[in-house]
PDB file of C-alpha atoms in Angstrom:
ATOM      1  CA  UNK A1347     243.877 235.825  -8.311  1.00 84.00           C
ATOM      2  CA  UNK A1348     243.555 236.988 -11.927  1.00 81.00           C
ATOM      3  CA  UNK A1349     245.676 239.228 -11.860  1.00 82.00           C
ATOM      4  CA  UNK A1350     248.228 237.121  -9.971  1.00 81.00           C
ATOM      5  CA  UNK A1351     248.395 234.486 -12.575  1.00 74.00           C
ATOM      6  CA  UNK A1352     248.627 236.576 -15.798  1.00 74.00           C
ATOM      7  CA  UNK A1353     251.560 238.314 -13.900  1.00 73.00           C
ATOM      8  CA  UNK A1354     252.815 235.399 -13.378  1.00 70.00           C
ATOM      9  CA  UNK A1355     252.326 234.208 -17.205  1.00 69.00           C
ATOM     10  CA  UNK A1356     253.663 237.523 -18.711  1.00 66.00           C
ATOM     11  CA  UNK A1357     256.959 237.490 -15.983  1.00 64.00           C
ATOM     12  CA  UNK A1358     257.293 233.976 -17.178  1.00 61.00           C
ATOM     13  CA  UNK A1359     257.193 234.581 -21.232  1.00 59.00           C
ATOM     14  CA  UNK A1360     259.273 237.322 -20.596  1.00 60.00           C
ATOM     15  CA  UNK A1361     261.627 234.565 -18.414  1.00 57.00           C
ATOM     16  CA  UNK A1362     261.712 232.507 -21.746  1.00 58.00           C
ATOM     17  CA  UNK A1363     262.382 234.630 -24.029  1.00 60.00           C
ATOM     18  CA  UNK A1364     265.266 236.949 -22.906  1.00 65.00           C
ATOM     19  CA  UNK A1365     268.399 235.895 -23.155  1.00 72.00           C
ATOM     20  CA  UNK A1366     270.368 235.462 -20.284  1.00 77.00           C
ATOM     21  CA  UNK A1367     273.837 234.282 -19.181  1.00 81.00           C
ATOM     22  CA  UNK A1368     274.529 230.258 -17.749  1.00 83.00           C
ATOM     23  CA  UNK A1369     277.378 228.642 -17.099  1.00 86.00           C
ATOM     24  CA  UNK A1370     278.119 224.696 -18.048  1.00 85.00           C
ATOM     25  CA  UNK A1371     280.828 222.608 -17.263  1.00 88.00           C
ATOM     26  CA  UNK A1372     282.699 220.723 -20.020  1.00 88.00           C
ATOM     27  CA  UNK A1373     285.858 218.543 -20.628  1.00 87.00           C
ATOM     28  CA  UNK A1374     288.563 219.574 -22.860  1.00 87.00           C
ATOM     29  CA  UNK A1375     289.647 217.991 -25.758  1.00 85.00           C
ATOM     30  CA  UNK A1376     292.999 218.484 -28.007  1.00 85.00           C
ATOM     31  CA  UNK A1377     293.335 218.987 -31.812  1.00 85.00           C
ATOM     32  CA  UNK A1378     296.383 220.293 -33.715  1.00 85.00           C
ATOM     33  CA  UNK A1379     298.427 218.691 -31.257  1.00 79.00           C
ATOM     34  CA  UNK A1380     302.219 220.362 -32.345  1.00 77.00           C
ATOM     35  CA  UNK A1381     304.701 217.235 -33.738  1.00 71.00           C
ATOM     36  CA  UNK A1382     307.906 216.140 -31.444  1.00 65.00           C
ATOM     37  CA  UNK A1383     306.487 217.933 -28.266  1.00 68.00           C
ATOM     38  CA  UNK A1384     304.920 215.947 -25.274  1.00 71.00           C
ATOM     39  CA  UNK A1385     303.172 217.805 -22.568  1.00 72.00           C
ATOM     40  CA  UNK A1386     301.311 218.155 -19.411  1.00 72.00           C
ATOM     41  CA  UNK A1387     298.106 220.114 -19.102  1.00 79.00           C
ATOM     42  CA  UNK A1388     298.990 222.173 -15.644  1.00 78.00           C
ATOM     43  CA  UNK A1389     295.355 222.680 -15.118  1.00 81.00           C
ATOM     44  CA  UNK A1390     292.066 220.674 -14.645  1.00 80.00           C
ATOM     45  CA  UNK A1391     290.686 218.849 -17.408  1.00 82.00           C
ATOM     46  CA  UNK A1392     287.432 220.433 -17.443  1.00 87.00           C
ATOM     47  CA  UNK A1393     286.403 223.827 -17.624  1.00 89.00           C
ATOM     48  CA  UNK A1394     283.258 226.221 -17.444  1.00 90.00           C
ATOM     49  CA  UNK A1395     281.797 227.616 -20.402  1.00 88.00           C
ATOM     50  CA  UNK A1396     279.492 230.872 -20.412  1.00 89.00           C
ATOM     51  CA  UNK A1397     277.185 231.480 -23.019  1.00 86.00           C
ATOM     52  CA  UNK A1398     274.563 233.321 -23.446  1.00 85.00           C
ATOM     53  CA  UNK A1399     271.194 231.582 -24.201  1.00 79.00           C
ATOM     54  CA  UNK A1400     267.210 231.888 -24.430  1.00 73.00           C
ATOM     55  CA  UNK A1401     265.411 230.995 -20.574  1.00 69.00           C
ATOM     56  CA  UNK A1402     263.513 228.442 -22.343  1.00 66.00           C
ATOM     57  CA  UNK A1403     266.993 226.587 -23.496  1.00 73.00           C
ATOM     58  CA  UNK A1404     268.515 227.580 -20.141  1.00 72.00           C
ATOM     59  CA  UNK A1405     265.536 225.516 -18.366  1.00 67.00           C
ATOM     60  CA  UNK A1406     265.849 222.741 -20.813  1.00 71.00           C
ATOM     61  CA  UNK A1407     269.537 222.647 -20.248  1.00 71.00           C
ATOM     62  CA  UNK A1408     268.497 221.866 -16.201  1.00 73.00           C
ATOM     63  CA  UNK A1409     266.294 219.527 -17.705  1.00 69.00           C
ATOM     64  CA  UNK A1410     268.470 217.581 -18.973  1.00 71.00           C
ATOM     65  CA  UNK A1411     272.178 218.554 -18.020  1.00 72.00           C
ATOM     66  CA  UNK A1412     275.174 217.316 -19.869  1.00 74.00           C
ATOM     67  CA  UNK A1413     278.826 217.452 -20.242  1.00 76.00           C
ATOM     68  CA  UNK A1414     280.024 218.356 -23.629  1.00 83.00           C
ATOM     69  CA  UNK A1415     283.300 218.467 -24.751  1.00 86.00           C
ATOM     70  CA  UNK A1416     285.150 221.225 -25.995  1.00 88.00           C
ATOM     71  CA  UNK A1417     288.036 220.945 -28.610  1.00 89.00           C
ATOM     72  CA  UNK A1418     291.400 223.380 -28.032  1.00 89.00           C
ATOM     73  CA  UNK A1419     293.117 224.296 -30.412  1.00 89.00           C
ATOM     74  CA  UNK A1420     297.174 223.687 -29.404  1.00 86.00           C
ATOM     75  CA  UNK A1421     298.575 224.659 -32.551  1.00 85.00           C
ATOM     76  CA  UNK A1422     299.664 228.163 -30.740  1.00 84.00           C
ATOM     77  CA  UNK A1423     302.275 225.869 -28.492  1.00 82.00           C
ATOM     78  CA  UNK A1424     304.837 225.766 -30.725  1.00 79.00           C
ATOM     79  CA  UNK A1425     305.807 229.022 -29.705  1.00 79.00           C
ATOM     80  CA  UNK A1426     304.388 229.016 -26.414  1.00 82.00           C
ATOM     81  CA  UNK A1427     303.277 227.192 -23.297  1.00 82.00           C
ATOM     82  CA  UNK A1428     300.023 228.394 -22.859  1.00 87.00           C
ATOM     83  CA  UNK A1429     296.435 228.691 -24.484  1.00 88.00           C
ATOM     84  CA  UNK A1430     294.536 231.904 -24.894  1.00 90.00           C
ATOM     85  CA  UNK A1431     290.095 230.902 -24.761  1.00 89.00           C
ATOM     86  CA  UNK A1432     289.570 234.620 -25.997  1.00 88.00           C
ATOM     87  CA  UNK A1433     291.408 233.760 -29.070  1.00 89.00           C
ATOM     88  CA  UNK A1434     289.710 230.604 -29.653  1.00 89.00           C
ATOM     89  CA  UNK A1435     286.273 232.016 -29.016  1.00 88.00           C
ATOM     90  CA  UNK A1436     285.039 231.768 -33.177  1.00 88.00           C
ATOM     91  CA  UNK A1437     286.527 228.577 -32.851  1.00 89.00           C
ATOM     92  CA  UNK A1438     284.578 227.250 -29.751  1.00 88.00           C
ATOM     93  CA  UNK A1439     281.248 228.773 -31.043  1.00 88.00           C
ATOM     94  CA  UNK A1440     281.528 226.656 -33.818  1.00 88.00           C
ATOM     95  CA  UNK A1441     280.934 223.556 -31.863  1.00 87.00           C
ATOM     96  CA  UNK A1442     277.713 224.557 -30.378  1.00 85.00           C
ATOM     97  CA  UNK A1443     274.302 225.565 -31.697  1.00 82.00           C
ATOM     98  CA  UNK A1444     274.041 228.973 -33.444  1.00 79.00           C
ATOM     99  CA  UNK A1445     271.811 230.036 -30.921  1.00 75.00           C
ATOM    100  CA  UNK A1446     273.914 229.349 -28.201  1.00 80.00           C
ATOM    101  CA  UNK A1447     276.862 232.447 -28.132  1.00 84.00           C
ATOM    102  CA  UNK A1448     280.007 231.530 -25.829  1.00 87.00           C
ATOM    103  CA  UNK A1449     281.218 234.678 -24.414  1.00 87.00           C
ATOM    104  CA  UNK A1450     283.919 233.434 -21.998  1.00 89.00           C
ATOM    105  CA  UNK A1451     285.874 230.318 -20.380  1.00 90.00           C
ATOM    106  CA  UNK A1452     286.906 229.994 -17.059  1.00 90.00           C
ATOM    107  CA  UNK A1453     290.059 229.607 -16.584  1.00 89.00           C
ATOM    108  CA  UNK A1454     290.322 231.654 -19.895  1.00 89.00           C
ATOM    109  CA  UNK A1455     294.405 230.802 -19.512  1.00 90.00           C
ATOM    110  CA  UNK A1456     296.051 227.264 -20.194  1.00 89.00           C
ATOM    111  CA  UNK A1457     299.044 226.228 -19.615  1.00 87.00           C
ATOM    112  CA  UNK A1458     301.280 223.489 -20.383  1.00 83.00           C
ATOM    113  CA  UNK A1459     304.340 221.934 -19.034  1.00 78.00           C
ATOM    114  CA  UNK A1460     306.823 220.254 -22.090  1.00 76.00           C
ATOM    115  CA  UNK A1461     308.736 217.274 -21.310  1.00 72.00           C
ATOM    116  CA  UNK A1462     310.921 214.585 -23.489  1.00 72.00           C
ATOM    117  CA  UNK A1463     308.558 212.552 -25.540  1.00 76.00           C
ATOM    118  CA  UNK A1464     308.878 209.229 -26.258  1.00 83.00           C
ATOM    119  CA  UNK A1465     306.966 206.036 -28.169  1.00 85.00           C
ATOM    120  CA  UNK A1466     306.440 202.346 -26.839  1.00 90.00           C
ATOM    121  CA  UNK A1467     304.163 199.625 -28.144  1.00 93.00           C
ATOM    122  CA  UNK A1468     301.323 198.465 -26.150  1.00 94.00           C
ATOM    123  CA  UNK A1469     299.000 195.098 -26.540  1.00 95.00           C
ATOM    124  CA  UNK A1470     295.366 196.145 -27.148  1.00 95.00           C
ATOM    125  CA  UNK A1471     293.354 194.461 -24.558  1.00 95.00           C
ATOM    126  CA  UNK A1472     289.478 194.141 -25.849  1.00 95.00           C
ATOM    127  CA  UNK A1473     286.395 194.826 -23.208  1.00 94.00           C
ATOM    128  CA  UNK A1474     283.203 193.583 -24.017  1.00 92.00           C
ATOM    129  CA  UNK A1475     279.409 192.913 -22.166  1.00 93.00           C
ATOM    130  CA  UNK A1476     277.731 190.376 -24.300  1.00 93.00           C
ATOM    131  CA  UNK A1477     274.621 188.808 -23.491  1.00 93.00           C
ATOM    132  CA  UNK A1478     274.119 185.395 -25.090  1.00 92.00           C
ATOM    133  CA  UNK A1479     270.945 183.519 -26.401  1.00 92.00           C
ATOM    134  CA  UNK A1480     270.257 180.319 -24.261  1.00 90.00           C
ATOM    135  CA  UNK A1481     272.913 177.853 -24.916  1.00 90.00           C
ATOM    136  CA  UNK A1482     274.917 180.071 -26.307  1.00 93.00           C
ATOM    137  CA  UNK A1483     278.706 181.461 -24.890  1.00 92.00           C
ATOM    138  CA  UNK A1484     282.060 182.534 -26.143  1.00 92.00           C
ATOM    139  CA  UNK A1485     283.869 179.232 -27.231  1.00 92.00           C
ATOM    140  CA  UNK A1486     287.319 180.626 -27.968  1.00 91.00           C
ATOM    141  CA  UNK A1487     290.185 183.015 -27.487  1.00 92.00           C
ATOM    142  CA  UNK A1488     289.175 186.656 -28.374  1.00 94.00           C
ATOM    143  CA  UNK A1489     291.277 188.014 -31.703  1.00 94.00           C
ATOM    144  CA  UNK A1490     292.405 191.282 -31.918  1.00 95.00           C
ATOM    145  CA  UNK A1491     293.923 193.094 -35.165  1.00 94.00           C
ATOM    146  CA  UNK A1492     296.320 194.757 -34.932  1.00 94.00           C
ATOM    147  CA  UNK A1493     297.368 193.340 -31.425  1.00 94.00           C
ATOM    148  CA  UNK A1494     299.673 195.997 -30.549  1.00 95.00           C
ATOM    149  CA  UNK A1495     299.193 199.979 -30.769  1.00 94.00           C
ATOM    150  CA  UNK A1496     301.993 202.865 -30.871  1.00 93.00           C
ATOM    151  CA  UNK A1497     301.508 205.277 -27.720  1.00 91.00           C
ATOM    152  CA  UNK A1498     303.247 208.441 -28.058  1.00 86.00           C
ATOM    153  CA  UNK A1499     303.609 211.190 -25.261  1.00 83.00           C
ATOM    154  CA  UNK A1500     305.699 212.269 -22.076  1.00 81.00           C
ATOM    155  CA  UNK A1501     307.747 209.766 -21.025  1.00 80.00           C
ATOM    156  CA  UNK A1502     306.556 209.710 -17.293  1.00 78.00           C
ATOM    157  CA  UNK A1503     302.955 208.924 -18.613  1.00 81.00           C
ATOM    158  CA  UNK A1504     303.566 206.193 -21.521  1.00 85.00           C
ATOM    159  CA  UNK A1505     306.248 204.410 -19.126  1.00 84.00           C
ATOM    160  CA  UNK A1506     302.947 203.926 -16.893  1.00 86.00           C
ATOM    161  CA  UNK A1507     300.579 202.305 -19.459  1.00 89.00           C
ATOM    162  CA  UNK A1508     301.002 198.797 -19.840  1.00 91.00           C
ATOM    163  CA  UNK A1509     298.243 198.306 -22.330  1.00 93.00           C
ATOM    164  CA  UNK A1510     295.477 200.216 -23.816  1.00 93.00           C
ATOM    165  CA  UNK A1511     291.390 198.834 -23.339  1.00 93.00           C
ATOM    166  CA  UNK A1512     288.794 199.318 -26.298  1.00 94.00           C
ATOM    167  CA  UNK A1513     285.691 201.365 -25.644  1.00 93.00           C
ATOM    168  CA  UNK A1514     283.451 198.323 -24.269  1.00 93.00           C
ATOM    169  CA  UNK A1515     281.270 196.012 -27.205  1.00 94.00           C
ATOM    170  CA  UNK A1516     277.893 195.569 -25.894  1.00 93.00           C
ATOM    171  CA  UNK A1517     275.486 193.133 -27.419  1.00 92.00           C
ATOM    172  CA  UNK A1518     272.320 190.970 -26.308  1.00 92.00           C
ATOM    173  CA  UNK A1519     270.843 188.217 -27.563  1.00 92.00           C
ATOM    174  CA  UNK A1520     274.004 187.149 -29.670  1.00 92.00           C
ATOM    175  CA  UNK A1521     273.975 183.975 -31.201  1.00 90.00           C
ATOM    176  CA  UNK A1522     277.109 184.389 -33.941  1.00 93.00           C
ATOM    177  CA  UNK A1523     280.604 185.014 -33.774  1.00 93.00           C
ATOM    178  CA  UNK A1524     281.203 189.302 -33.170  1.00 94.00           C
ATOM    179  CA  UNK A1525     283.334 191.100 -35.692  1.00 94.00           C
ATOM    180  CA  UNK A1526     283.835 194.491 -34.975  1.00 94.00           C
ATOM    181  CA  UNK A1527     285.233 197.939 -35.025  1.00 94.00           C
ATOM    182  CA  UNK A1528     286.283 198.902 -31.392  1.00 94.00           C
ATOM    183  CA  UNK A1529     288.035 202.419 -30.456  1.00 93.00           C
ATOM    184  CA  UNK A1530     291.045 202.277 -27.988  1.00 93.00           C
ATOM    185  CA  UNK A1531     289.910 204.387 -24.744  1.00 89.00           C
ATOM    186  CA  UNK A1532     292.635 206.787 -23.765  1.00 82.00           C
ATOM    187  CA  UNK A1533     291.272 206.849 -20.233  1.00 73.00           C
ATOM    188  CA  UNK A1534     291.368 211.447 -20.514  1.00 70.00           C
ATOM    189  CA  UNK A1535     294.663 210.923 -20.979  1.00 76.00           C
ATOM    190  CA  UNK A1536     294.600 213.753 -23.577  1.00 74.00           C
ATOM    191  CA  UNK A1537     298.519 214.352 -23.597  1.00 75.00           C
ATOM    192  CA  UNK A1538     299.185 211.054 -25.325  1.00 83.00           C
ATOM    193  CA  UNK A1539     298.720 209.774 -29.425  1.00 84.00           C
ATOM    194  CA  UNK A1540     297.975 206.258 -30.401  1.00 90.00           C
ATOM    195  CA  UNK A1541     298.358 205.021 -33.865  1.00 90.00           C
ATOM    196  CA  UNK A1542     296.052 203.265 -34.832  1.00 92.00           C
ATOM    197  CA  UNK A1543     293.185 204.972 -32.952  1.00 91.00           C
ATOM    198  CA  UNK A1544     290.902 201.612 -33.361  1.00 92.00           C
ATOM    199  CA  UNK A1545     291.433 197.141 -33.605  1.00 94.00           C
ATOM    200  CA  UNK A1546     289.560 194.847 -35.231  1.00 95.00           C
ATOM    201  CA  UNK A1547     287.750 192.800 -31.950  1.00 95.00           C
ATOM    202  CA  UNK A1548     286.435 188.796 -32.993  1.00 95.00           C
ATOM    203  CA  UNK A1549     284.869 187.265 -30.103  1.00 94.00           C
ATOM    204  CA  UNK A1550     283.936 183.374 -31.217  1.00 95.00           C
ATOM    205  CA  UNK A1551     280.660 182.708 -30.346  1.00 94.00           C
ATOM    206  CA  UNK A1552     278.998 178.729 -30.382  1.00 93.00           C
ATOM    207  CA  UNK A1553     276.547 176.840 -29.130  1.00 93.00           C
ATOM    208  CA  UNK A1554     277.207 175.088 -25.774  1.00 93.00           C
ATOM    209  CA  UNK A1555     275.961 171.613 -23.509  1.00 93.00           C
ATOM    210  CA  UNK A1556     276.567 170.247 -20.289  1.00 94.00           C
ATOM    211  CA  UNK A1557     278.823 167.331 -19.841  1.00 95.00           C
ATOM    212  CA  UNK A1558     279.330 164.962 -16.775  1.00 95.00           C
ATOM    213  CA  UNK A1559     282.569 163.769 -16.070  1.00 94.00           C
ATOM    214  CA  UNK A1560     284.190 161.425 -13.329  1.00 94.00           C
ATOM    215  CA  UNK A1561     287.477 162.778 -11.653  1.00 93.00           C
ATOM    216  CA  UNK A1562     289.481 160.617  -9.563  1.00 93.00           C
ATOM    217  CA  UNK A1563     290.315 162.963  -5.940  1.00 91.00           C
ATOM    218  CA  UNK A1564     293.777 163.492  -5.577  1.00 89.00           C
ATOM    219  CA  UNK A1565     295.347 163.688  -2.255  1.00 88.00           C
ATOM    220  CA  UNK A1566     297.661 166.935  -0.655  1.00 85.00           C
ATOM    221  CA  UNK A1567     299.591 167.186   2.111  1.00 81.00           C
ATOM    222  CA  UNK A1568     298.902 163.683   2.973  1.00 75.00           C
ATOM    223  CA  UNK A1569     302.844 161.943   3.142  1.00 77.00           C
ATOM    224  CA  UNK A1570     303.146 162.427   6.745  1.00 76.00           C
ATOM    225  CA  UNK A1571     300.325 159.270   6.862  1.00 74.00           C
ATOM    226  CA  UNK A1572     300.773 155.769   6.143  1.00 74.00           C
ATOM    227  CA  UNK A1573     297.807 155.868   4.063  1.00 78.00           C
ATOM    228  CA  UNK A1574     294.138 158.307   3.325  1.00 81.00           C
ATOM    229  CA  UNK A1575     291.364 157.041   1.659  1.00 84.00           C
ATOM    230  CA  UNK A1576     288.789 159.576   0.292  1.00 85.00           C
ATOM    231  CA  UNK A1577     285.296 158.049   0.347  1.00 88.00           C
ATOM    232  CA  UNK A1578     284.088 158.650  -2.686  1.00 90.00           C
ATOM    233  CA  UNK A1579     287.197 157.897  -4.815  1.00 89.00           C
ATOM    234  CA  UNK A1580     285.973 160.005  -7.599  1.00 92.00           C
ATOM    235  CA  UNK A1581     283.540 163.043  -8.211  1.00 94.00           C
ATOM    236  CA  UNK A1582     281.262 163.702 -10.752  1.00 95.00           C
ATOM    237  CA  UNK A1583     281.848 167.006 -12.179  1.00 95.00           C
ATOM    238  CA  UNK A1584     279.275 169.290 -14.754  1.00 95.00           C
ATOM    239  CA  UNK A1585     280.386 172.023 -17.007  1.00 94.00           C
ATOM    240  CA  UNK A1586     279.147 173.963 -19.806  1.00 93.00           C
ATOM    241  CA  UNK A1587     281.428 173.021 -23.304  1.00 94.00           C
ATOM    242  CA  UNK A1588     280.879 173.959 -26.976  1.00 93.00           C
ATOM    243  CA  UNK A1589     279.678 171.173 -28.981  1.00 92.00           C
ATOM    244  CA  UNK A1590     282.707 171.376 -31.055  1.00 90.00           C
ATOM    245  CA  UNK A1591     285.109 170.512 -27.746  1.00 91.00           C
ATOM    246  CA  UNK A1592     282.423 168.021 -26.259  1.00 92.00           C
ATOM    247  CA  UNK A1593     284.808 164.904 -26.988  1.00 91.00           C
ATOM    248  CA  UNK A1594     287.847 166.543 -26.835  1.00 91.00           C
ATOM    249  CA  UNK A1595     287.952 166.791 -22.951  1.00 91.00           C
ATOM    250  CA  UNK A1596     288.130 164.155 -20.851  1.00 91.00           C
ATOM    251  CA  UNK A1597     288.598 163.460 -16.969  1.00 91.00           C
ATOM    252  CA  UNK A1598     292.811 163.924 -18.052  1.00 92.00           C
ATOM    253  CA  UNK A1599     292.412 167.161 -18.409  1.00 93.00           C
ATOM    254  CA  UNK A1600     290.676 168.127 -15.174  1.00 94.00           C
ATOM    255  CA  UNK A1601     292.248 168.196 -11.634  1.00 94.00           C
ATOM    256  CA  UNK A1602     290.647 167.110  -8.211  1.00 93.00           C
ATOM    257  CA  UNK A1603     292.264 167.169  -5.143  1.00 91.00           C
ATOM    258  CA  UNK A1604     291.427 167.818  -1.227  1.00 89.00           C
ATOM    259  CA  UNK A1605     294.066 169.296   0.723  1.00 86.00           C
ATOM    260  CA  UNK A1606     294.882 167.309   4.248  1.00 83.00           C
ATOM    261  CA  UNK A1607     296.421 170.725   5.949  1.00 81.00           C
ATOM    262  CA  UNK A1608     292.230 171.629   6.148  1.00 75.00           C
ATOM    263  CA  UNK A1609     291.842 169.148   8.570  1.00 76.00           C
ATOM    264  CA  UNK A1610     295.401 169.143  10.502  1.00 72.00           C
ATOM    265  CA  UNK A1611     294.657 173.193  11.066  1.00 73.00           C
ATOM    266  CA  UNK A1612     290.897 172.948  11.700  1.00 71.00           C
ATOM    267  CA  UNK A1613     290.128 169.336  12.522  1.00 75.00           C
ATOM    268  CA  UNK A1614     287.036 169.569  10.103  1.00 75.00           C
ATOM    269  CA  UNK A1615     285.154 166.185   9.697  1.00 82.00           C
ATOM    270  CA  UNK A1616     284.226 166.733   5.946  1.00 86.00           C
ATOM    271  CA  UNK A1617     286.730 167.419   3.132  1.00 87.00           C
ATOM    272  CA  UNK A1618     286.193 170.213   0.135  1.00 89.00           C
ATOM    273  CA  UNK A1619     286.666 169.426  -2.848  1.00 92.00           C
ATOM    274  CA  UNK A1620     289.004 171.928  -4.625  1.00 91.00           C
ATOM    275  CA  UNK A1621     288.974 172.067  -9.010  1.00 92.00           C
ATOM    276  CA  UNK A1622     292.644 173.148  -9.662  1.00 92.00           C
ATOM    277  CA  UNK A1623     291.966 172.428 -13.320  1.00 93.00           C
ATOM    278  CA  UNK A1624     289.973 172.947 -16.019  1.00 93.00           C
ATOM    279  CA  UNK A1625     290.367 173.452 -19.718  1.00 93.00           C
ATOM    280  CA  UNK A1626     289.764 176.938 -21.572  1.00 92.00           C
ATOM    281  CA  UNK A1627     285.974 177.901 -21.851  1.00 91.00           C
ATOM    282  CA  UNK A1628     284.667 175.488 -19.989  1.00 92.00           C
ATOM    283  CA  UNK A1629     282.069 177.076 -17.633  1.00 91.00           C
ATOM    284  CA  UNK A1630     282.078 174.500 -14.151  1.00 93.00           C
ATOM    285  CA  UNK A1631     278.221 174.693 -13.194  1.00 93.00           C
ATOM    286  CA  UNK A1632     278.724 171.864 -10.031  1.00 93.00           C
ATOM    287  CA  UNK A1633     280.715 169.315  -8.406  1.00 94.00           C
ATOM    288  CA  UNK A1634     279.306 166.457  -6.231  1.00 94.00           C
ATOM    289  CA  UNK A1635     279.763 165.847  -3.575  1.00 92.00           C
ATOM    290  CA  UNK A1636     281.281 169.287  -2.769  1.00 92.00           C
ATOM    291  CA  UNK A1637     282.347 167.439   0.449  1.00 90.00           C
ATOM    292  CA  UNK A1638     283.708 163.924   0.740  1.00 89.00           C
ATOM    293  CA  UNK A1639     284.668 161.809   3.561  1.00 88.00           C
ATOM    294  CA  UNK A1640     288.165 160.082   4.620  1.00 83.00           C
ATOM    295  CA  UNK A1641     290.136 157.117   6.791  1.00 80.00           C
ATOM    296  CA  UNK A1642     293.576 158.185   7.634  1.00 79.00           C
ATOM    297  CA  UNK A1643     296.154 155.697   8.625  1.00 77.00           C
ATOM    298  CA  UNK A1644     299.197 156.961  10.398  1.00 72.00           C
TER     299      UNK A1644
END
């Protein structure tokens, strides 16, 4: 048994310390993109990298696997369509530790496919996942600067994008308006430029209440009858407002109505009631009754 486990010790330090080839996978990323040409990669976006490394790094590296990103060079397209990895291979080593030597890329070809190129103008829509102290809430429209972004690339591709999303703005516990830096998230779409690369985000942020409110019901689909009567006349309705809008709504700018064709289709006894308005930012928490009851005349 002795002898079994320093075997298995001095296998294993030899193991860790010779170097050995592994393969990763990792995306691809463009740089020196050539002016006035758009193109399509004709290939995957990902590709896998071996390089030679230490066992010790190669077991970390199962450890804790992870995609990294490799930048291509496309300057060589403007007198080509395709992309050479044994050319590039100083340049790729560059981007990862010393220690870790890239000796090849599969595919080690890429090509490209040129098209017309074109430009369009694109709203910048902001995505965010804020968590708010208690009684606190976004009170306000979201502002965005600059509000529009310049996408450039193959025709067939910008035609399709109809606005560009920010990398998502995370945040817990806020309390205070957010002013921020956000990046605009190409979705891989590496074939495309936008200009600028990054908006201003300001999400307004205030402390809000509960109010109560009565709503008079309003009746659909009830002119067929001589007459309905809704028993109660009027909800009561509870939302969450900022304090700086607490008097500015009132029961005018709400909408309550039950809808008659529920009970002509499904002869239900009970009415919903249905909210078909409510002002900006206000957060509805309840309505009661949810149900009401009615006389109809015909």
């Amino acid at each position: 048994m002795r002898c079994i486990v320093i075997s298995f010790l001095a296998w294993l330090l030899i193991a860790i310390s010779s170097e050995q080839t592994y393969t990763i996978k990792a995306g691809i990323s463009y740089v020196n993109i050539p002016e006035q040409k758009a193109f399509h990669p004709l290939q995957s976006d990902t590709v896998s990298v071996h390089m030679k490394m230490s066992g010790w790094k190669i077991f970390l590296k199962k450890l804790y696997p992870d995609t990294p990103q490799v930048q291509v060079d496309l300057s060589g397209l403007r007198t080509r369509s395709f992309i050479v990895f044994t050319n590039q291979l100083g340049y790729i080593n560059r981007q990862f530790p010393t220690d870790n030597q890239v000796v090849s890329v599969s595919p080690d070809t890429l090509f490209f496919d040129f098209s017309k190129q074109t430009q369009r103008k694109v709203p910048v829509k902001p995505v965010y996942s804020l968590q708010f102290k208690k009684q606190y809430g976004i009170i306000g429209d979201t502002r965005v600067n600059p509000e529009y972004v310049t996408v450039t690339g193959p025709l067939e591709d910008v035609a399709n994008i109809d606005f560009l999303e920010t990398d998502t703005i995370r945040g817990t516990s806020v309390g205070a308006d957010v002013r921020t830096i956000a990046y605009l998230n190409k979705h891989q779409k590496n074939n495309i430029t936008i200009y600028p690369t990054f908006s201003e985000v300001t999400v307004p942020i205030g402390e809000i209440t509960e109010k109560i409110i009565e709503i008079p019901l309003r009746v659909e689909n009830g002119e067929r009858y001589t007459s309905v009567r809704t028993i109660p006349s009027k909800v009561k309705v509870t939302f969450l407002v900022s304090l700086k809008d607490y008097n500015k709504w009132t029961a005018r700018d709400f909408e309550a109505i039950v809808d008659m064709e529920s009970w002509e289709k499904n002869q239900v006894k009970t009415l919903p009631v249905l909210l078909t308005k409510i002002p900006p930012y206000c957060e509805l928490i309840s309505i009661e009754p949810q149900n009401i009851d009615f006389f109809v005349r015909k």
